[in-house]
Amino acid sequence: MKAEIGGAVDAGVEQRVRDSFQRQGLMGHLGATLSEVRQGLVSIRMPFRPELSQQHGYFHAGGTSAIADSAGGYAAFTLFPELSSVLTVEFKINLLNPARGDALEAVGKVVKAGRTLTICQLEVFADDAGQRTLVAIGQQTLICMHGHQDAPKPARAG
Amino acid sequence: MKAEIGGAVDAGVEQRVRDSFQRQGLMGHLGATLSEVRQGLVSIRMPFRPELSQQHGYFHAGGTSAIADSAGGYAAFTLFPELSSVLTVEFKINLLNPARGDALEAVGKVVKAGRTLTICQLEVFADDAGQRTLVAIGQQTLICMHGHQDAPKPARAG
Amino acid sequence: MKAEIGGAVDAGVEQRVRDSFQRQGLMGHLGATLSEVRQGLVSIRMPFRPELSQQHGYFHAGGTSAIADSAGGYAAFTLFPELSSVLTVEFKINLLNPARGDALEAVGKVVKAGRTLTICQLEVFADDAGQRTLVAIGQQTLICMHGHQDAPKPARAG
Amino acid sequence: MKAEIGGAVDAGVEQRVRDSFQRQGLMGHLGATLSEVRQGLVSIRMPFRPELSQQHGYFHAGGTSAIADSAGGYAAFTLFPELSSVLTVEFKINLLNPARGDALEAVGKVVKAGRTLTICQLEVFADDAGQRTLVAIGQQTLICMHGHQDAPKPARAG
């Protein structure tokens, strides 16, 4: 079955994405939440707080990149087989406008899904008093680790 | 005077970098600290904690990218004139190896310093029980905002 | 006046783009031609010939990149003031599918136009027996050289 | 056996690289030649001619990128098993200085060699009247196609 980018996902797929996101300590630490999980398309939202700022008081590009990276990674992951894991190979991001506002929303979208490699486009928007601005765009390459659990390896028994 | 990459910086330059770093709420929130400030070369260290993890328990690429971005930004900033500010135009990062260990250290180094644009190479190392591994490499473009304070604009008086 | 991306360009702007393209020896050498010049959007077409191949007989990524780079550069140039020139700061390209077919077409589109820097998205399609496939996507940063002629400097008189 | 980057290659490996390079129609068309083939490190030289120019009369970024891409691809290929082929997944290049001079030389160097993916750093130098300038740096991701001939598929017999 070919994926329809933006189409609804199975409950099982959504659960796998939400479980994996939950295990990403950094997302919780940044106050980021999954806002949308669709086939090959995932959005992550991150409200502003001073702990996310750069030196001028806007969102730091590191936080912008972190949610963009996770959004693309999970967009790819929605199309992967059940027993597999996702890793970012590389990404590139252009910061177009000052990332200021009430919240950022990153959208990762699969452009090419392959057996081994998946390529995503990334967009990050700033919502500021009801106005939405595109603040960053990116491209990302992800690898599917077939046969790998998407979780930490259990500690070896003594 | 031409900069000698890796050479000692003036006390004034180091102070401007440390003050600006201090204003980056995200660096504090990630537990990152400036470990080295030299001409066109800055290092940032970030000890591991679960709040920085991705789903397998290693450092999340978003944190890796955040300290790489700041290291390159401040490496450029050491070469900028006194009244100026630095912004990241774009960066690209390749994740070479699992980022696991006691701490990450990001090194940003200026490759080309121009009046408007500065280009940096980024490296991130993982220190794991005394062994150092290169976990990421990047390239970054920064812009010098001449005549701009590197701080939030003061609130307008009523 | 704000540009409408994809809108019609003035005759003067189109002429400046065509004159500059004509001066790019590489475009002629690759057999590439301008197929569309619109506001912030330029397309370049390159029919296949063996001189453009990589080792498997498809289009070489270098040729794909060359027309993508020029398409984005001229897309930006359509929005620049009359006495100015365009230079590529950097670009990144993902090769999604084998670039095989009768011809490639690169489309450069401005995403953010600034006074100094302009950011483009790049797409390259392969046309193969009437079927169009997206073979590459890219992101590019360009700089506007205000007050510079977009032509070689004249030889100094003896 | 672990590769020593920059070490001498077997005659067989060098021959495979030279044969593959010979099949790249674009390299011949650009007048580019292999200048060095070492373990994980390959250089390609391209003398200036007007057919390689951009609009100001310097080397076009497309040609610069083409030889950088091939240099990195063959650097990776030197470390691949005998029956395999190399494809570029993506690359990013920063253009640091005007690419003018008698010739360009691109150097591709492997930074991480994996079973599936290999990551290279790319440098391009301009040689101008005996002086060498770094004009571009890049990062590139390559994929090893295990079990694939690095040549066009033979035409199917009738």
XYZ file of C-alpha atoms in Angstrom:
632
model
C 0.000 0.000 0.000
C 1.400 3.362 -0.980
C 1.263 6.108 1.624
C -0.851 9.167 0.995
C 1.120 12.019 2.512
C -1.124 13.823 4.994
C -3.633 10.951 5.163
C -4.886 9.495 8.426
C -2.652 6.985 10.224
C -3.625 3.716 11.908
C -4.071 3.870 15.649
C -1.061 1.549 15.997
C 1.218 3.842 14.044
C 0.093 6.901 15.981
C 0.724 5.049 19.240
C 4.237 4.054 18.176
C 5.000 7.686 17.309
C 3.543 9.007 20.585
C 5.407 6.390 22.640
C 8.692 7.210 20.942
C 8.145 10.973 21.298
C 7.415 10.401 24.988
C 10.827 8.741 25.349
C 12.597 11.805 23.916
C 13.611 13.530 27.129
C 14.567 16.651 25.187
C 11.075 17.223 23.810
C 9.597 17.233 27.314
C 12.419 19.438 28.581
C 11.691 21.996 25.821
C 7.940 21.848 26.525
C 7.256 20.533 23.027
C 4.188 18.432 22.212
C 3.012 16.446 19.206
C 0.215 18.386 17.573
C -0.462 16.264 14.490
C 0.457 12.751 13.361
C -0.472 11.885 9.773
C 0.973 9.634 7.096
C 4.385 11.101 6.335
C 3.494 14.368 8.068
C 4.039 15.294 11.717
C 3.747 18.629 13.561
C 5.306 19.592 16.867
C 4.386 22.675 18.878
C 6.600 24.499 21.388
C 5.260 27.468 23.412
C 7.692 30.237 24.214
C 9.446 30.447 27.539
C 12.636 32.278 28.511
C 14.493 28.942 28.822
C 14.246 28.609 25.012
C 15.728 31.981 24.111
C 18.856 33.131 22.335
C 20.638 36.351 23.288
C 18.030 38.744 21.843
C 15.137 37.054 23.632
C 13.736 35.156 20.615
C 13.617 31.378 20.208
C 17.146 29.944 19.894
C 17.873 28.271 16.553
C 18.817 25.161 18.539
C 15.265 24.746 19.804
C 13.851 25.535 16.371
C 16.120 22.850 14.932
C 15.290 20.341 17.639
C 11.549 20.362 16.950
C 12.116 20.484 13.174
C 14.398 17.443 13.451
C 11.889 15.487 15.543
C 8.967 16.461 13.280
C 10.792 15.154 10.197
C 11.993 12.057 12.009
C 8.502 11.086 13.101
C 7.020 11.958 9.700
C 9.383 9.344 8.267
C 8.697 6.923 11.124
C 4.950 6.832 10.308
C 5.898 5.093 7.032
C 8.361 2.595 8.504
C 7.608 -1.074 9.235
C 6.553 -2.024 12.749
C 9.861 -3.357 14.013
C 12.204 -0.570 13.022
C 13.761 2.584 14.338
C 14.590 5.982 12.847
C 17.838 7.959 12.951
C 18.657 11.360 11.466
C 21.521 11.131 8.980
C 21.767 14.888 8.415
C 19.715 18.028 8.118
C 20.106 21.586 6.899
C 18.084 24.530 8.060
C 17.750 28.132 6.850
C 16.550 30.663 9.402
C 14.414 33.099 7.433
C 12.905 35.410 10.019
C 13.303 36.151 13.735
C 11.634 33.294 15.631
C 9.531 35.337 18.016
C 6.004 34.786 19.194
C 3.803 32.778 21.503
C 4.814 29.426 20.048
C 6.678 27.705 17.253
C 5.203 24.907 15.190
C 7.456 22.604 13.172
C 6.041 20.548 10.323
C 7.994 17.622 8.874
C 6.800 16.172 5.564
C 8.140 13.189 3.642
C 9.171 14.027 0.075
C 10.729 10.673 -0.798
C 10.249 7.447 1.120
C 12.774 4.726 0.322
C 13.471 1.354 1.881
C 16.648 2.625 3.527
C 16.575 6.429 3.256
C 13.705 8.883 3.584
C 13.945 12.581 2.707
C 11.824 15.234 4.432
C 11.125 18.903 4.014
C 10.877 20.868 7.230
C 9.015 24.097 7.945
C 8.874 26.021 11.192
C 6.247 28.694 11.797
C 6.021 31.277 14.569
C 2.580 32.145 15.879
C 2.572 35.663 17.267
C -0.689 37.179 18.486
C -2.680 35.261 15.893
C -0.303 35.886 12.995
C 1.698 33.023 11.491
C 5.167 33.581 9.971
C 7.444 31.060 8.289
C 10.682 31.310 10.281
C 12.731 28.366 9.021
C 12.884 25.788 6.246
C 14.951 22.641 6.159
C 15.818 19.422 4.374
C 16.576 16.217 6.201
C 17.780 12.697 5.448
C 16.667 9.829 7.705
C 17.627 6.179 7.834
C 15.358 3.268 8.682
C 17.010 0.770 11.018
C 15.149 -2.400 10.074
C 14.740 -4.943 12.858
C 15.739 -2.466 15.592
C 13.487 -1.592 18.535
C 12.840 2.171 18.711
C 13.720 2.186 22.422
C 16.762 1.920 24.665
C 18.310 -1.535 24.841
C 17.314 -3.204 28.112
C 20.055 -3.331 30.723
C 21.768 -6.682 30.687
C 20.745 -8.949 33.521
C 23.409 -9.564 36.173
C 44.755 43.377 12.242
C 44.102 39.940 10.825
C 42.725 37.335 13.221
C 44.800 34.290 14.044
C 42.273 31.480 14.350
C 42.749 29.855 17.756
C 44.793 32.761 19.122
C 44.070 34.401 22.481
C 41.267 36.957 22.611
C 41.188 40.318 24.388
C 39.482 40.360 27.765
C 36.820 42.646 26.290
C 35.965 40.210 23.506
C 35.793 37.278 25.907
C 33.502 39.268 28.170
C 31.152 40.178 25.314
C 30.937 36.484 24.347
C 30.331 35.348 27.931
C 27.686 38.035 28.494
C 25.868 37.081 25.319
C 26.077 33.357 26.096
C 24.661 34.109 29.537
C 21.630 35.738 27.877
C 20.905 32.564 25.862
C 18.255 30.986 28.057
C 18.486 27.761 26.062
C 22.161 27.172 26.871
C 21.450 27.357 30.598
C 18.372 25.174 30.214
C 20.471 22.518 28.444
C 23.200 22.742 31.084
C 25.732 23.901 28.486
C 28.765 26.002 29.389
C 31.419 27.867 27.435
C 34.633 25.880 27.711
C 36.927 27.851 25.416
C 36.841 31.293 23.788
C 39.613 31.985 21.290
C 39.890 34.092 18.125
C 37.444 32.540 15.694
C 37.193 29.377 17.804
C 34.730 28.625 20.577
C 33.902 25.390 22.444
C 30.774 24.556 24.389
C 30.372 21.598 26.732
C 27.117 19.865 27.689
C 27.074 17.026 30.261
C 24.564 14.251 29.731
C 21.261 14.175 31.535
C 18.040 12.352 30.681
C 16.369 15.673 29.748
C 18.678 15.817 26.707
C 17.891 12.376 25.305
C 16.239 11.110 22.158
C 14.161 7.922 22.128
C 17.104 5.488 22.475
C 18.554 7.294 25.463
C 21.423 9.058 23.645
C 21.803 12.824 23.177
C 19.051 14.188 20.902
C 20.314 15.700 17.625
C 18.482 18.880 18.604
C 20.761 19.405 21.596
C 23.816 18.463 19.558
C 22.761 21.047 16.972
C 21.992 23.703 19.567
C 25.491 23.710 21.054
C 27.092 23.389 17.593
C 25.086 26.407 16.408
C 26.055 28.504 19.442
C 29.721 27.463 19.221
C 29.914 28.580 15.580
C 27.950 31.752 16.269
C 30.290 32.823 19.067
C 33.385 31.819 17.093
C 32.222 34.324 14.449
C 31.274 36.888 17.094
C 34.848 36.991 18.474
C 35.894 38.553 15.144
C 33.061 41.085 14.880
C 33.333 44.800 15.727
C 32.302 45.948 19.197
C 28.847 47.288 18.341
C 27.398 44.410 16.376
C 25.345 41.292 16.764
C 25.432 37.811 15.254
C 22.634 35.788 13.644
C 22.723 32.323 12.115
C 21.704 32.367 8.450
C 21.758 28.588 8.040
C 23.589 25.464 9.078
C 23.868 21.859 8.025
C 24.884 18.991 10.251
C 25.773 15.351 9.609
C 25.329 12.965 12.519
C 28.164 10.478 12.187
C 27.958 8.309 15.283
C 25.572 7.753 18.206
C 25.969 10.717 20.551
C 26.366 8.816 23.799
C 28.655 9.481 26.711
C 29.266 11.644 29.752
C 29.263 14.902 27.803
C 29.294 16.459 24.346
C 31.699 19.171 23.305
C 30.959 21.337 20.269
C 33.747 23.264 18.559
C 32.957 26.091 16.137
C 35.782 27.398 13.977
C 35.779 30.259 11.484
C 36.877 29.239 7.981
C 36.102 32.516 6.230
C 35.496 35.848 7.939
C 33.869 38.463 5.745
C 32.492 41.910 6.502
C 28.892 40.683 6.174
C 29.046 36.861 6.179
C 31.224 34.472 8.147
C 31.460 30.733 7.475
C 32.239 28.200 10.203
C 33.005 24.526 10.428
C 31.411 22.724 13.357
C 32.516 19.567 15.131
C 30.821 17.809 18.015
C 32.627 15.219 20.100
C 31.262 12.772 22.658
C 33.392 12.023 25.695
C 32.584 8.577 27.024
C 34.609 7.194 29.917
C 37.737 9.015 28.766
C 37.339 8.191 25.081
C 36.543 10.943 22.559
C 34.488 10.256 19.407
C 33.540 12.658 16.623
C 29.747 12.449 16.518
C 28.764 15.296 14.198
C 30.203 17.734 11.665
C 28.566 20.838 10.303
C 28.882 23.945 8.184
C 27.293 27.235 9.114
C 26.755 30.706 7.648
C 26.472 33.684 9.994
C 25.666 37.322 9.398
C 27.117 40.309 11.222
C 24.491 42.897 12.131
C 26.599 46.046 12.199
C 25.429 48.735 14.612
C 23.075 46.389 16.483
C 23.317 45.688 20.203
C 23.709 41.954 20.917
C 20.927 42.101 23.516
C 17.166 42.412 23.695
C 15.797 45.830 22.784
C 14.793 47.702 25.948
C 11.047 47.940 26.524
C 9.704 51.241 25.272
C 8.932 53.722 28.001
C 5.261 54.453 28.562
C 6.110 47.242 -4.548
C 6.077 43.740 -3.137
C 6.895 40.914 -5.526
C 4.274 38.351 -6.328
C 6.192 35.093 -6.658
C 5.396 33.610 -10.059
C 3.972 36.866 -11.410
C 5.006 38.355 -14.751
C 8.274 40.312 -14.879
C 8.998 43.606 -16.631
C 10.657 43.338 -20.002
C 13.710 45.057 -18.532
C 14.099 42.484 -15.758
C 13.693 39.585 -18.170
C 16.333 41.103 -20.446
C 18.795 41.504 -17.574
C 18.288 37.850 -16.620
C 18.663 36.638 -20.218
C 21.782 38.754 -20.769
C 23.374 37.448 -17.589
C 22.443 33.834 -18.390
C 23.986 34.316 -21.841
C 27.269 35.309 -20.175
C 27.360 32.046 -18.173
C 29.638 30.019 -20.380
C 28.790 26.875 -18.402
C 25.070 27.013 -19.202
C 25.793 27.089 -22.953
C 28.399 24.338 -22.570
C 25.827 22.116 -20.809
C 23.184 22.894 -23.455
C 20.941 24.510 -20.828
C 18.367 27.161 -21.719
C 16.118 29.506 -19.758
C 12.587 28.193 -20.045
C 10.730 30.564 -17.744
C 11.486 33.909 -16.096
C 8.922 35.118 -13.588
C 9.045 37.219 -10.424
C 11.130 35.208 -7.992
C 10.765 32.063 -10.107
C 13.049 30.854 -12.897
C 13.224 27.542 -14.780
C 16.137 26.115 -16.737
C 15.940 23.148 -19.098
C 18.794 20.810 -20.069
C 18.269 18.037 -22.637
C 20.197 14.824 -22.129
C 23.417 14.122 -23.950
C 26.216 11.701 -23.092
C 28.501 14.619 -22.151
C 26.277 15.204 -19.106
C 26.372 11.666 -17.719
C 27.722 10.080 -14.591
C 29.138 6.544 -14.575
C 25.783 4.743 -14.938
C 24.708 6.808 -17.922
C 22.263 9.094 -16.078
C 22.614 12.857 -15.588
C 25.585 13.642 -13.317
C 24.638 15.352 -10.044
C 27.063 18.115 -11.003
C 24.931 19.093 -13.991
C 21.758 18.769 -11.956
C 23.295 21.068 -9.355
C 24.560 23.542 -11.941
C 21.133 24.243 -13.421
C 19.498 24.216 -9.968
C 22.056 26.778 -8.771
C 21.514 29.045 -11.793
C 17.713 28.739 -11.562
C 17.746 29.849 -7.932
C 20.289 32.580 -8.597
C 18.209 34.099 -11.376
C 14.975 33.712 -9.404
C 16.588 35.924 -6.764
C 18.030 38.267 -9.393
C 14.552 39.081 -10.766
C 13.839 40.796 -7.425
C 17.115 42.716 -7.158
C 17.548 46.414 -7.985
C 18.797 47.347 -11.441
C 22.440 47.994 -10.601
C 23.288 44.878 -8.632
C 24.711 41.429 -9.041
C 23.952 38.020 -7.539
C 26.304 35.485 -5.947
C 25.539 32.086 -4.443
C 26.548 31.928 -0.784
C 25.755 28.224 -0.394
C 23.352 25.540 -1.443
C 22.374 22.036 -0.404
C 20.814 19.444 -2.649
C 19.230 16.028 -2.022
C 19.197 13.628 -4.941
C 15.935 11.732 -4.613
C 15.707 9.589 -7.719
C 17.939 8.582 -10.650
C 18.139 11.591 -12.984
C 17.352 9.824 -16.229
C 15.241 10.943 -19.124
C 15.076 13.187 -22.155
C 15.706 16.375 -20.200
C 15.999 17.883 -16.747
C 14.173 21.015 -15.686
C 15.309 22.979 -12.648
C 12.961 25.396 -10.923
C 14.278 27.996 -8.494
C 11.766 29.831 -6.317
C 12.323 32.622 -3.803
C 11.054 31.809 -0.304
C 12.448 34.861 1.464
C 13.702 38.021 -0.224
C 15.813 40.265 1.973
C 17.839 43.366 1.226
C 21.113 41.450 1.545
C 20.220 37.747 1.523
C 17.616 35.843 -0.463
C 16.658 32.221 0.191
C 15.403 29.907 -2.558
C 13.931 26.447 -2.791
C 15.144 24.388 -5.724
C 13.447 21.509 -7.501
C 14.759 19.468 -10.399
C 12.462 17.281 -12.494
C 13.348 14.645 -15.073
C 11.106 14.349 -18.106
C 11.221 10.818 -19.439
C 8.951 9.864 -22.346
C 6.261 12.252 -21.164
C 6.508 11.348 -17.484
C 7.814 13.881 -14.960
C 9.700 12.789 -11.825
C 11.087 14.949 -9.029
C 14.766 14.004 -8.926
C 16.283 16.597 -6.603
C 15.343 19.250 -4.069
C 17.554 21.969 -2.675
C 17.864 25.070 -0.544
C 20.061 27.987 -1.469
C 21.266 31.263 0.016
C 22.121 34.150 -2.324
C 23.638 37.551 -1.705
C 22.786 40.777 -3.502
C 25.871 42.797 -4.407
C 24.405 46.299 -4.447
C 26.069 48.724 -6.865
C 27.935 45.961 -8.728
C 27.552 45.356 -12.456
C 26.438 41.772 -13.166
C 29.177 41.396 -15.784
C 32.940 40.954 -15.958
C 34.910 44.055 -15.067
C 36.162 45.698 -18.263
C 39.870 45.229 -18.962
C 41.797 48.235 -17.820
C 42.887 50.492 -20.658
C 46.611 50.534 -21.364
C 41.480 -4.106 7.485
C 40.765 -0.550 8.479
C 41.422 2.126 5.894
C 44.122 4.706 6.526
C 42.740 7.914 5.034
C 45.296 9.232 2.555
C 47.192 5.930 2.378
C 48.144 4.275 -0.914
C 45.464 2.266 -2.706
C 45.759 -1.121 -4.392
C 46.239 -1.036 -8.146
C 42.842 -2.717 -8.494
C 41.047 -0.031 -6.534
C 42.758 2.755 -8.449
C 41.789 1.089 -11.725
C 38.136 0.791 -10.678
C 38.079 4.505 -9.787
C 39.779 5.523 -13.039
C 37.431 3.330 -15.121
C 34.380 4.771 -13.423
C 35.644 8.356 -13.750
C 36.257 7.675 -17.446
C 32.584 6.731 -17.808
C 31.453 10.065 -16.362
C 30.777 11.977 -19.556
C 30.460 15.211 -17.602
C 34.008 15.068 -16.222
C 35.446 14.812 -19.739
C 33.127 17.540 -20.986
C 34.331 19.876 -18.206
C 37.975 19.008 -18.915
C 38.392 17.564 -15.417
C 40.990 14.914 -14.621
C 41.752 12.708 -11.629
C 44.874 14.070 -9.985
C 45.127 11.822 -6.923
C 43.540 8.557 -5.811
C 44.286 7.517 -2.237
C 42.412 5.564 0.439
C 39.379 7.661 1.203
C 40.874 10.702 -0.510
C 40.540 11.730 -4.156
C 41.465 14.952 -5.980
C 40.128 16.227 -9.284
C 41.624 19.089 -11.288
C 39.818 21.315 -13.773
C 41.714 23.979 -15.782
C 39.871 27.181 -16.557
C 38.177 27.741 -19.882
C 35.409 30.167 -20.842
C 32.943 27.251 -21.154
C 33.134 26.866 -17.364
C 32.335 30.469 -16.448
C 29.493 32.206 -14.668
C 28.360 35.700 -15.597
C 31.383 37.526 -14.131
C 33.897 35.334 -15.933
C 34.902 33.181 -12.943
C 34.277 29.438 -12.538
C 30.537 28.731 -12.238
C 29.490 27.200 -8.897
C 27.960 24.347 -10.907
C 31.366 23.249 -12.173
C 32.906 23.737 -8.739
C 30.160 21.535 -7.311
C 30.480 18.927 -10.039
C 34.145 18.200 -9.346
C 33.605 18.415 -5.574
C 30.787 15.883 -5.857
C 32.864 13.477 -7.966
C 35.911 13.854 -5.703
C 33.875 12.918 -2.629
C 32.079 10.118 -4.450
C 35.321 8.495 -5.553
C 36.936 9.031 -2.152
C 34.094 6.937 -0.718
C 34.306 4.443 -3.602
C 37.954 3.608 -2.782
C 36.703 2.071 0.476
C 33.794 0.113 -1.010
C 33.813 -3.630 -1.743
C 34.667 -4.749 -5.273
C 31.149 -5.409 -6.535
C 29.398 -2.194 -5.541
C 28.500 1.194 -6.821
C 28.367 4.688 -5.333
C 25.569 7.253 -5.415
C 25.422 10.727 -3.905
C 22.570 11.068 -1.407
C 23.067 14.799 -0.836
C 25.697 17.465 -0.522
C 26.005 21.032 0.717
C 28.570 23.528 -0.432
C 29.592 26.992 0.796
C 31.259 29.244 -1.742
C 33.836 31.203 0.233
C 35.765 33.192 -2.334
C 35.529 34.012 -6.053
C 36.616 30.907 -7.963
C 39.071 32.505 -10.335
C 42.416 31.280 -11.543
C 44.183 28.887 -13.858
C 42.520 25.799 -12.419
C 40.374 24.453 -9.619
C 41.276 21.410 -7.564
C 38.605 19.584 -5.571
C 39.595 17.280 -2.715
C 37.112 14.778 -1.298
C 38.003 13.101 2.003
C 36.097 10.435 3.921
C 35.258 11.431 7.501
C 33.056 8.439 8.350
C 32.900 5.193 6.412
C 29.904 3.024 7.190
C 28.568 -0.132 5.619
C 25.674 1.745 3.990
C 26.502 5.458 4.269
C 29.781 7.300 3.953
C 30.277 10.969 4.853
C 32.880 13.154 3.149
C 34.286 16.613 3.582
C 34.924 18.514 0.365
C 37.366 21.323 -0.325
C 37.892 23.201 -3.566
C 40.986 25.307 -4.162
C 41.713 27.809 -6.920
C 45.249 27.992 -8.230
C 45.947 31.448 -9.597
C 49.443 32.290 -10.811
C 51.012 29.988 -8.233
C 48.823 31.069 -5.335
C 46.287 28.653 -3.830
C 43.003 29.882 -2.295
C 40.265 27.839 -0.625
C 37.152 28.740 -2.619
C 34.571 26.243 -1.380
C 33.909 23.728 1.385
C 31.261 21.053 1.459
C 29.790 18.052 3.227
C 28.414 15.070 1.390
C 26.542 11.845 2.132
C 27.071 8.826 -0.144
C 25.419 5.446 -0.294
C 27.076 2.151 -1.168
C 24.963 0.030 -3.523
C 26.153 -3.443 -2.570
C 26.055 -6.007 -5.375
C 25.568 -3.376 -8.098
C 27.946 -2.937 -11.027
C 29.319 0.605 -11.203
C 28.462 0.831 -14.907
C 25.428 1.181 -17.149
C 23.238 -1.902 -17.308
C 23.869 -3.746 -20.567
C 21.085 -3.408 -23.141
C 18.782 -6.398 -22.961
C 19.319 -8.886 -25.781
C 16.467 -9.201 -28.261
